[in-house]
Amino acid sequence: MTHPDAKTIYQAVSAIGLTRAQVRRLLPDWWDPALEKERGGAAELAMHVSRRLSVELQPLLSGQIVPKGAMASVAYKHSVNIEASSLSAASFIASSLAQAVLAALPIPYVPLPPNPGELRALAMRDRAGQFGFSALLDLCWAHGIPVIPLPHLPVGVRKMDGAALQLGGRPAIVIAKKKSSRAWLSFILAHEIGHIALGHLRPGSSIIDVSLQETSTYATELSTDGQEAEADSFALQTLGGDEVTAHVTKWPVLAAPVDIAVLARGAAGAVGIEAGHFVLRYAFLTKRWPTALTALNFLSEDLDPEGALLQQLRSHLDLSRVADDLQDLVSQITGWDGAN
């Protein structure tokens, strides 16, 4: 019988875009590379790698990558000018995180309505104020859909913007996009909710939204992918749809950033949708993205979505319920350790 060696394992994992240094960054804090040279050390290495990357253990021992969990079936979306393969490493890590969190989550999964208006009404049923990022987050967690932040992947690992995954009949959402705007991440979150609510996922599958950039987000007519067009439309309708557009089309085309922010706050009060969404819709309609993104900086209520993501994760997940060998991975990648 041929015993596995660490070199074979690292070479196998390099096929999904991870270097030896990046793999070691994912291993338990106590792992010492010297262990890889000891009898049984390579097998233990393979076990940890398998758990952290959603790959089958036995094939990995012989140098093969066989995806499991939500990586068994993956669709990469919105990948214009970006090689989907460059997101493989982040996707495998996200799948493992989702599996670890779902296995520890006591909240039962309750499906969301596929109608955007019904979903918005459900989110606002027991709360006051304007509909937006916090309402979407609360709704997901209340329905047993974890929304997992992905801010701290190993250096050099390219992130997706967002992803929807399904394991054992339960969905999860990953938000990896780094934006200081709640409105921007609200669109990504609503888009991923759309994939789930509209039945785009099957057990053991993932939809990885590679790049929801300014040139494609809010532009459903640019998509030739039916599911992406449906998810984009779902997100837009959830975030106010035609009512938001009707307000924005009345604004001066060449308004200054501070004036855009003032107009957005006024419209938000009238419609009940957070001001940032009006700014982003204005950007799409006028193509004045730099001006609009500057306008977002005048909206203090639109700041710190990443803090909100982590706060919700910590509020709903008991880290001690996560499998012992994956607690450090969840803590490290989500930024749990750095939370107050």
mmCIF file of C-alpha atoms in Angstrom:
data_model
loop_
_atom_site.group_PDB
_atom_site.id
_atom_site.type_symbol
_atom_site.label_atom_id
_atom_site.label_comp_id
_atom_site.label_asym_id
_atom_site.label_seq_id
_atom_site.Cartn_x
_atom_site.Cartn_y
_atom_site.Cartn_z
ATOM 1 C CA MET A 1 0.000 0.000 0.000
ATOM 2 C CA THR A 2 1.322 3.434 -0.941
ATOM 3 C CA HIS A 3 1.228 5.905 1.905
ATOM 4 C CA PRO A 4 0.164 9.465 1.052
ATOM 5 C CA ASP A 5 2.693 12.256 1.254
ATOM 6 C CA ALA A 6 2.166 15.962 1.870
ATOM 7 C CA LYS A 7 3.603 16.946 -1.517
ATOM 8 C CA THR A 8 0.901 14.953 -3.322
ATOM 9 C CA ILE A 9 -1.819 16.645 -1.282
ATOM 10 C CA TYR A 10 -0.483 20.153 -1.859
ATOM 11 C CA GLN A 11 -0.106 19.476 -5.583
ATOM 12 C CA ALA A 12 -3.714 18.293 -5.760
ATOM 13 C CA VAL A 13 -5.011 21.391 -4.001
ATOM 14 C CA SER A 14 -2.982 23.647 -6.295
ATOM 15 C CA ALA A 15 -5.400 22.610 -9.044
ATOM 16 C CA ILE A 16 -8.095 24.742 -7.399
ATOM 17 C CA GLY A 17 -5.747 27.700 -7.031
ATOM 18 C CA LEU A 18 -4.315 27.347 -3.538
ATOM 19 C CA THR A 19 -0.611 27.543 -2.759
ATOM 20 C CA ARG A 20 1.009 25.586 0.057
ATOM 21 C CA ALA A 21 1.186 28.782 2.146
ATOM 22 C CA GLN A 22 -2.498 29.520 1.582
ATOM 23 C CA VAL A 23 -3.497 25.994 2.562
ATOM 24 C CA ARG A 24 -1.478 26.223 5.756
ATOM 25 C CA ARG A 25 -3.266 29.485 6.553
ATOM 26 C CA LEU A 26 -6.501 27.470 6.651
ATOM 27 C CA LEU A 27 -5.189 24.698 8.901
ATOM 28 C CA PRO A 28 -5.772 24.612 12.687
ATOM 29 C CA ASP A 29 -3.690 27.086 14.693
ATOM 30 C CA TRP A 30 -1.808 24.261 16.367
ATOM 31 C CA TRP A 31 -0.748 22.620 13.092
ATOM 32 C CA ASP A 32 3.030 22.386 12.678
ATOM 33 C CA PRO A 33 4.362 21.681 9.159
ATOM 34 C CA ALA A 34 6.874 19.365 10.768
ATOM 35 C CA LEU A 35 3.976 16.988 11.451
ATOM 36 C CA GLU A 36 3.671 16.388 7.701
ATOM 37 C CA LYS A 37 6.918 14.386 7.762
ATOM 38 C CA GLU A 38 5.858 12.106 10.585
ATOM 39 C CA ARG A 39 4.167 8.750 10.115
ATOM 40 C CA GLY A 40 0.500 9.410 9.535
ATOM 41 C CA GLY A 41 1.094 13.148 9.284
ATOM 42 C CA ALA A 42 0.176 13.416 5.608
ATOM 43 C CA ALA A 43 -3.054 11.495 6.216
ATOM 44 C CA GLU A 44 -3.957 13.904 9.012
ATOM 45 C CA LEU A 45 -3.117 16.823 6.732
ATOM 46 C CA ALA A 46 -5.446 15.395 4.090
ATOM 47 C CA MET A 47 -8.238 15.049 6.644
ATOM 48 C CA HIS A 48 -7.992 18.705 7.659
ATOM 49 C CA VAL A 49 -7.776 19.872 4.038
ATOM 50 C CA SER A 50 -10.777 17.746 3.105
ATOM 51 C CA ARG A 51 -12.865 19.264 5.901
ATOM 52 C CA ARG A 52 -11.848 22.825 5.071
ATOM 53 C CA LEU A 53 -12.287 22.622 1.310
ATOM 54 C CA SER A 54 -15.353 20.426 0.727
ATOM 55 C CA VAL A 55 -13.400 17.718 -1.087
ATOM 56 C CA GLU A 56 -13.585 13.944 -0.656
ATOM 57 C CA LEU A 57 -10.865 12.530 1.585
ATOM 58 C CA GLN A 58 -9.973 9.243 -0.112
ATOM 59 C CA PRO A 59 -9.382 10.719 -3.590
ATOM 60 C CA LEU A 60 -7.350 13.545 -2.008
ATOM 61 C CA LEU A 61 -4.998 11.002 -0.427
ATOM 62 C CA SER A 62 -4.073 9.861 -3.942
ATOM 63 C CA GLY A 63 -3.789 13.369 -5.343
ATOM 64 C CA GLN A 64 -7.268 13.881 -6.791
ATOM 65 C CA ILE A 65 -9.819 16.623 -6.114
ATOM 66 C CA VAL A 66 -13.387 15.340 -5.928
ATOM 67 C CA PRO A 67 -15.812 18.052 -4.746
ATOM 68 C CA LYS A 68 -18.471 17.302 -2.142
ATOM 69 C CA GLY A 69 -21.207 19.205 -0.328
ATOM 70 C CA ALA A 70 -22.365 22.342 -2.092
ATOM 71 C CA MET A 71 -19.388 22.073 -4.462
ATOM 72 C CA ALA A 72 -20.812 18.965 -6.111
ATOM 73 C CA SER A 73 -22.608 21.224 -8.598
ATOM 74 C CA VAL A 74 -21.404 24.804 -9.119
ATOM 75 C CA ALA A 75 -22.572 27.536 -11.472
ATOM 76 C CA TYR A 76 -20.483 30.688 -11.835
ATOM 77 C CA LYS A 77 -22.514 33.764 -12.785
ATOM 78 C CA HIS A 78 -21.781 37.368 -13.784
ATOM 79 C CA SER A 79 -18.270 36.317 -14.804
ATOM 80 C CA VAL A 80 -17.711 38.649 -17.765
ATOM 81 C CA ASN A 81 -13.966 39.347 -18.140
ATOM 82 C CA ILE A 82 -13.230 37.134 -15.135
ATOM 83 C CA GLU A 83 -12.100 33.525 -15.264
ATOM 84 C CA ALA A 84 -14.504 31.499 -13.153
ATOM 85 C CA SER A 85 -11.638 29.156 -12.242
ATOM 86 C CA SER A 86 -10.001 32.014 -10.332
ATOM 87 C CA LEU A 87 -12.858 31.762 -7.829
ATOM 88 C CA SER A 88 -12.476 28.021 -7.207
ATOM 89 C CA ALA A 89 -10.482 28.335 -3.997
ATOM 90 C CA ALA A 90 -12.880 30.848 -2.435
ATOM 91 C CA SER A 91 -15.846 28.719 -3.498
ATOM 92 C CA PHE A 92 -14.473 25.568 -1.846
ATOM 93 C CA ILE A 93 -13.758 27.491 1.371
ATOM 94 C CA ALA A 94 -17.221 29.091 1.317
ATOM 95 C CA SER A 95 -18.841 25.685 0.932
ATOM 96 C CA SER A 96 -17.029 24.344 3.993
ATOM 97 C CA LEU A 97 -17.975 27.411 6.024
ATOM 98 C CA ALA A 98 -21.615 27.099 5.020
ATOM 99 C CA GLN A 99 -21.664 23.424 5.959
ATOM 100 C CA ALA A 100 -20.059 24.107 9.343
ATOM 101 C CA VAL A 101 -22.501 26.920 10.157
ATOM 102 C CA LEU A 102 -25.612 25.081 8.960
ATOM 103 C CA ALA A 103 -24.701 22.004 10.994
ATOM 104 C CA ALA A 104 -24.510 24.161 14.131
ATOM 105 C CA LEU A 105 -27.595 26.292 13.516
ATOM 106 C CA PRO A 106 -30.638 25.339 15.643
ATOM 107 C CA ILE A 107 -33.015 27.663 13.752
ATOM 108 C CA PRO A 108 -35.224 25.618 11.387
ATOM 109 C CA TYR A 109 -35.346 26.549 7.719
ATOM 110 C CA VAL A 110 -38.599 28.169 6.572
ATOM 111 C CA PRO A 111 -38.840 28.924 2.809
ATOM 112 C CA LEU A 112 -39.194 32.552 1.722
ATOM 113 C CA PRO A 113 -41.987 33.749 -0.578
ATOM 114 C CA PRO A 114 -41.008 34.038 -4.267
ATOM 115 C CA ASN A 115 -42.979 37.285 -4.621
ATOM 116 C CA PRO A 116 -40.805 40.372 -3.888
ATOM 117 C CA GLY A 117 -43.708 42.384 -2.497
ATOM 118 C CA GLU A 118 -44.702 39.604 -0.128
ATOM 119 C CA LEU A 119 -41.108 39.176 0.966
ATOM 120 C CA ARG A 120 -40.742 42.884 1.733
ATOM 121 C CA ALA A 121 -44.023 42.910 3.663
ATOM 122 C CA LEU A 122 -42.916 39.852 5.635
ATOM 123 C CA ALA A 123 -39.607 41.513 6.496
ATOM 124 C CA MET A 124 -41.348 44.646 7.769
ATOM 125 C CA ARG A 125 -44.245 42.913 9.540
ATOM 126 C CA ASP A 126 -42.950 43.381 13.073
ATOM 127 C CA ARG A 127 -40.611 46.334 12.633
ATOM 128 C CA ALA A 128 -40.753 50.072 12.119
ATOM 129 C CA GLY A 129 -38.572 52.258 9.926
ATOM 130 C CA GLN A 130 -37.397 51.842 6.346
ATOM 131 C CA PHE A 131 -36.820 48.613 4.465
ATOM 132 C CA GLY A 132 -33.220 47.776 3.681
ATOM 133 C CA PHE A 133 -30.141 45.863 4.712
ATOM 134 C CA SER A 134 -31.028 45.172 8.353
ATOM 135 C CA ALA A 135 -34.549 44.024 7.455
ATOM 136 C CA LEU A 136 -33.177 41.601 4.850
ATOM 137 C CA LEU A 137 -30.577 40.244 7.263
ATOM 138 C CA ASP A 138 -33.123 39.757 10.042
ATOM 139 C CA LEU A 139 -35.494 37.991 7.662
ATOM 140 C CA CYS A 140 -32.842 35.557 6.438
ATOM 141 C CA TRP A 141 -31.736 34.556 9.927
ATOM 142 C CA ALA A 142 -35.331 34.285 11.174
ATOM 143 C CA HIS A 143 -35.992 31.819 8.348
ATOM 144 C CA GLY A 144 -32.921 29.739 9.146
ATOM 145 C CA ILE A 145 -30.828 31.080 6.266
ATOM 146 C CA PRO A 146 -27.407 32.089 7.591
ATOM 147 C CA VAL A 147 -25.723 35.054 5.923
ATOM 148 C CA ILE A 148 -21.995 34.448 6.297
ATOM 149 C CA PRO A 149 -19.407 37.213 5.829
ATOM 150 C CA LEU A 150 -16.176 36.231 4.098
ATOM 151 C CA PRO A 151 -13.730 39.068 4.799
ATOM 152 C CA HIS A 152 -10.564 37.167 5.734
ATOM 153 C CA LEU A 153 -9.614 34.604 3.131
ATOM 154 C CA PRO A 154 -5.896 33.815 2.872
ATOM 155 C CA VAL A 155 -3.936 36.577 1.159
ATOM 156 C CA GLY A 156 -4.050 36.173 -2.613
ATOM 157 C CA VAL A 157 -7.302 34.191 -2.745
ATOM 158 C CA ARG A 158 -9.737 35.999 -5.013
ATOM 159 C CA LYS A 159 -13.271 36.502 -3.671
ATOM 160 C CA MET A 160 -16.636 36.277 -5.291
ATOM 161 C CA ASP A 161 -19.134 39.049 -4.532
ATOM 162 C CA GLY A 162 -21.791 36.719 -3.169
ATOM 163 C CA ALA A 163 -23.009 33.145 -3.300
ATOM 164 C CA ALA A 164 -26.075 31.045 -2.567
ATOM 165 C CA LEU A 165 -25.457 27.449 -1.512
ATOM 166 C CA GLN A 166 -27.659 24.527 -0.556
ATOM 167 C CA LEU A 167 -26.646 21.595 1.618
ATOM 168 C CA GLY A 168 -28.997 18.883 2.794
ATOM 169 C CA GLY A 169 -32.034 20.848 1.678
ATOM 170 C CA ARG A 170 -30.948 23.976 3.571
ATOM 171 C CA PRO A 171 -29.693 27.167 1.913
ATOM 172 C CA ALA A 172 -26.997 29.566 3.053
ATOM 173 C CA ILE A 173 -25.735 32.866 1.699
ATOM 174 C CA VAL A 174 -22.157 34.111 1.565
ATOM 175 C CA ILE A 175 -21.352 37.810 1.206
ATOM 176 C CA ALA A 176 -17.713 38.439 0.302
ATOM 177 C CA LYS A 177 -17.908 41.810 -1.452
ATOM 178 C CA LYS A 178 -16.106 44.548 0.493
ATOM 179 C CA LYS A 179 -18.224 47.688 0.287
ATOM 180 C CA SER A 180 -18.801 50.425 2.835
ATOM 181 C CA SER A 181 -22.379 50.834 1.591
ATOM 182 C CA ARG A 182 -25.304 48.921 3.082
ATOM 183 C CA ALA A 183 -27.368 49.666 -0.032
ATOM 184 C CA TRP A 184 -24.777 48.044 -2.251
ATOM 185 C CA LEU A 185 -24.625 44.893 -0.158
ATOM 186 C CA SER A 186 -28.430 44.960 0.103
ATOM 187 C CA PHE A 187 -28.619 44.419 -3.636
ATOM 188 C CA ILE A 188 -26.177 41.508 -3.464
ATOM 189 C CA LEU A 189 -28.089 40.010 -0.521
ATOM 190 C CA ALA A 190 -31.457 40.458 -2.246
ATOM 191 C CA HIS A 191 -29.991 38.901 -5.399
ATOM 192 C CA GLU A 192 -28.860 35.795 -3.472
ATOM 193 C CA ILE A 193 -32.231 35.617 -1.699
ATOM 194 C CA GLY A 194 -33.780 35.660 -5.165
ATOM 195 C CA HIS A 195 -31.821 32.578 -6.203
ATOM 196 C CA ILE A 196 -33.110 30.772 -3.115
ATOM 197 C CA ALA A 197 -36.726 31.973 -3.163
ATOM 198 C CA LEU A 198 -37.104 31.338 -6.899
ATOM 199 C CA GLY A 199 -35.910 27.739 -6.611
ATOM 200 C CA HIS A 200 -32.661 28.103 -8.557
ATOM 201 C CA LEU A 201 -30.765 25.885 -6.107
ATOM 202 C CA ARG A 202 -30.839 22.115 -5.753
ATOM 203 C CA PRO A 203 -29.403 20.031 -2.899
ATOM 204 C CA GLY A 204 -25.622 19.958 -3.092
ATOM 205 C CA SER A 205 -25.361 22.954 -5.402
ATOM 206 C CA SER A 206 -23.945 26.474 -5.410
ATOM 207 C CA ILE A 207 -24.473 29.625 -7.430
ATOM 208 C CA ILE A 208 -21.384 31.807 -7.246
ATOM 209 C CA ASP A 209 -21.942 35.419 -8.287
ATOM 210 C CA VAL A 210 -18.457 36.303 -9.370
ATOM 211 C CA SER A 211 -18.706 40.022 -9.986
ATOM 212 C CA LEU A 212 -21.805 42.137 -9.488
ATOM 213 C CA GLN A 213 -20.047 45.302 -10.636
ATOM 214 C CA GLU A 214 -21.444 48.728 -11.395
ATOM 215 C CA THR A 215 -21.696 47.917 -15.115
ATOM 216 C CA SER A 216 -23.894 44.860 -14.548
ATOM 217 C CA THR A 217 -25.669 45.330 -11.244
ATOM 218 C CA TYR A 218 -29.059 46.995 -11.615
ATOM 219 C CA ALA A 219 -28.906 46.144 -15.341
ATOM 220 C CA THR A 220 -31.080 43.101 -15.810
ATOM 221 C CA GLU A 221 -31.422 43.640 -19.529
ATOM 222 C CA LEU A 222 -27.679 43.075 -19.951
ATOM 223 C CA SER A 223 -27.868 39.509 -18.666
ATOM 224 C CA THR A 224 -28.241 36.616 -21.072
ATOM 225 C CA ASP A 225 -28.482 34.144 -18.173
ATOM 226 C CA GLY A 226 -32.120 33.471 -17.308
ATOM 227 C CA GLN A 227 -31.530 32.786 -13.628
ATOM 228 C CA GLU A 228 -29.353 35.870 -13.233
ATOM 229 C CA ALA A 229 -31.960 38.051 -14.916
ATOM 230 C CA GLU A 230 -34.607 36.616 -12.595
ATOM 231 C CA ALA A 231 -32.463 37.169 -9.489
ATOM 232 C CA ASP A 232 -31.603 40.725 -10.567
ATOM 233 C CA SER A 233 -35.246 41.521 -11.214
ATOM 234 C CA PHE A 234 -36.245 39.962 -7.877
ATOM 235 C CA ALA A 235 -33.665 42.140 -6.089
ATOM 236 C CA LEU A 236 -34.788 45.321 -7.843
ATOM 237 C CA GLN A 237 -38.453 44.693 -7.120
ATOM 238 C CA THR A 238 -37.704 43.790 -3.511
ATOM 239 C CA LEU A 239 -35.846 47.087 -3.143
ATOM 240 C CA GLY A 240 -38.683 49.262 -4.356
ATOM 241 C CA GLY A 241 -38.916 48.541 -8.063
ATOM 242 C CA ASP A 242 -40.787 51.071 -10.208
ATOM 243 C CA GLU A 243 -41.692 53.240 -7.225
ATOM 244 C CA VAL A 244 -38.018 54.006 -6.578
ATOM 245 C CA THR A 245 -37.373 54.603 -10.275
ATOM 246 C CA ALA A 246 -40.321 57.010 -10.491
ATOM 247 C CA HIS A 247 -38.755 59.230 -7.831
ATOM 248 C CA VAL A 248 -35.251 59.093 -9.238
ATOM 249 C CA THR A 249 -36.252 60.015 -12.802
ATOM 250 C CA LYS A 250 -37.444 63.384 -11.488
ATOM 251 C CA TRP A 251 -34.042 64.312 -10.086
ATOM 252 C CA PRO A 252 -31.678 66.689 -11.937
ATOM 253 C CA VAL A 253 -29.412 64.655 -14.214
ATOM 254 C CA LEU A 254 -26.315 66.610 -13.160
ATOM 255 C CA ALA A 255 -27.074 66.935 -9.442
ATOM 256 C CA ALA A 256 -24.116 67.289 -7.059
ATOM 257 C CA PRO A 257 -23.359 64.406 -4.677
ATOM 258 C CA VAL A 258 -24.646 66.216 -1.579
ATOM 259 C CA ASP A 259 -27.854 67.149 -3.401
ATOM 260 C CA ILE A 260 -28.334 63.517 -4.479
ATOM 261 C CA ALA A 261 -28.038 62.445 -0.848
ATOM 262 C CA VAL A 262 -30.610 65.039 0.248
ATOM 263 C CA LEU A 263 -33.025 63.969 -2.511
ATOM 264 C CA ALA A 264 -32.511 60.306 -1.596
ATOM 265 C CA ARG A 265 -33.356 60.916 2.062
ATOM 266 C CA GLY A 266 -36.539 62.717 1.089
ATOM 267 C CA ALA A 267 -37.595 59.908 -1.240
ATOM 268 C CA ALA A 268 -36.750 57.299 1.395
ATOM 269 C CA GLY A 269 -39.125 58.925 3.825
ATOM 270 C CA ALA A 270 -41.887 58.905 1.234
ATOM 271 C CA VAL A 271 -41.455 55.337 -0.004
ATOM 272 C CA GLY A 272 -40.102 53.536 3.065
ATOM 273 C CA ILE A 273 -36.994 52.197 1.297
ATOM 274 C CA GLU A 274 -33.540 53.171 2.592
ATOM 275 C CA ALA A 275 -31.952 56.174 0.894
ATOM 276 C CA GLY A 276 -28.934 54.335 -0.478
ATOM 277 C CA HIS A 277 -31.101 52.348 -2.880
ATOM 278 C CA PHE A 278 -32.315 55.573 -4.509
ATOM 279 C CA VAL A 279 -28.715 56.668 -5.010
ATOM 280 C CA LEU A 280 -27.747 53.397 -6.688
ATOM 281 C CA ARG A 281 -30.818 53.456 -8.918
ATOM 282 C CA TYR A 282 -29.905 57.029 -9.903
ATOM 283 C CA ALA A 283 -26.416 55.812 -10.778
ATOM 284 C CA PHE A 284 -27.773 53.129 -13.067
ATOM 285 C CA LEU A 285 -30.179 55.470 -14.831
ATOM 286 C CA THR A 286 -27.664 58.291 -15.351
ATOM 287 C CA LYS A 287 -24.439 56.223 -15.518
ATOM 288 C CA ARG A 288 -22.899 58.756 -13.102
ATOM 289 C CA TRP A 289 -21.401 56.053 -10.900
ATOM 290 C CA PRO A 290 -18.489 58.042 -9.371
ATOM 291 C CA THR A 291 -20.831 60.900 -8.434
ATOM 292 C CA ALA A 292 -23.411 58.554 -6.971
ATOM 293 C CA LEU A 293 -20.864 56.587 -4.973
ATOM 294 C CA THR A 294 -19.610 59.883 -3.529
ATOM 295 C CA ALA A 295 -23.208 60.707 -2.609
ATOM 296 C CA LEU A 296 -23.401 57.504 -0.569
ATOM 297 C CA ASN A 297 -20.660 58.888 1.684
ATOM 298 C CA PHE A 298 -23.068 61.615 2.832
ATOM 299 C CA LEU A 299 -25.489 58.962 4.126
ATOM 300 C CA SER A 300 -24.229 57.979 7.564
ATOM 301 C CA GLU A 301 -27.033 55.428 7.857
ATOM 302 C CA ASP A 302 -25.577 53.586 4.847
ATOM 303 C CA LEU A 303 -22.246 52.783 6.513
ATOM 304 C CA ASP A 304 -20.715 49.645 8.079
ATOM 305 C CA PRO A 305 -22.563 46.727 6.474
ATOM 306 C CA GLU A 306 -19.711 44.368 7.392
ATOM 307 C CA GLY A 307 -20.174 45.160 11.065
ATOM 308 C CA ALA A 308 -23.870 44.335 10.745
ATOM 309 C CA LEU A 309 -23.104 41.031 8.999
ATOM 310 C CA LEU A 310 -20.738 39.925 11.748
ATOM 311 C CA GLN A 311 -23.040 41.088 14.531
ATOM 312 C CA GLN A 312 -25.876 39.001 13.133
ATOM 313 C CA LEU A 313 -23.632 35.955 12.796
ATOM 314 C CA ARG A 314 -22.494 36.253 16.393
ATOM 315 C CA SER A 315 -26.053 36.823 17.608
ATOM 316 C CA HIS A 316 -27.475 33.711 15.972
ATOM 317 C CA LEU A 317 -24.595 31.220 15.999
ATOM 318 C CA ASP A 318 -23.182 29.557 19.087
ATOM 319 C CA LEU A 319 -19.596 28.949 18.021
ATOM 320 C CA SER A 320 -19.250 26.124 20.533
ATOM 321 C CA ARG A 321 -21.846 24.170 18.520
ATOM 322 C CA VAL A 322 -19.598 24.217 15.451
ATOM 323 C CA ALA A 323 -17.483 21.079 14.990
ATOM 324 C CA ASP A 324 -14.367 21.371 17.145
ATOM 325 C CA ASP A 325 -11.942 21.145 14.239
ATOM 326 C CA LEU A 326 -13.776 23.860 12.261
ATOM 327 C CA GLN A 327 -14.353 26.467 14.961
ATOM 328 C CA ASP A 328 -11.042 28.177 14.238
ATOM 329 C CA LEU A 329 -11.809 28.239 10.503
ATOM 330 C CA VAL A 330 -15.199 29.907 11.042
ATOM 331 C CA SER A 331 -13.684 32.349 13.507
ATOM 332 C CA GLN A 332 -10.743 33.230 11.277
ATOM 333 C CA ILE A 333 -12.503 33.656 7.929
ATOM 334 C CA THR A 334 -15.567 35.538 9.206
ATOM 335 C CA GLY A 335 -13.603 37.885 11.460
ATOM 336 C CA TRP A 336 -15.301 36.526 14.595
ATOM 337 C CA ASP A 337 -12.095 36.955 16.622
ATOM 338 C CA GLY A 338 -11.953 40.648 15.843
ATOM 339 C CA ALA A 339 -15.502 41.397 16.960
ATOM 340 C CA ASN A 340 -16.221 43.413 20.059
#
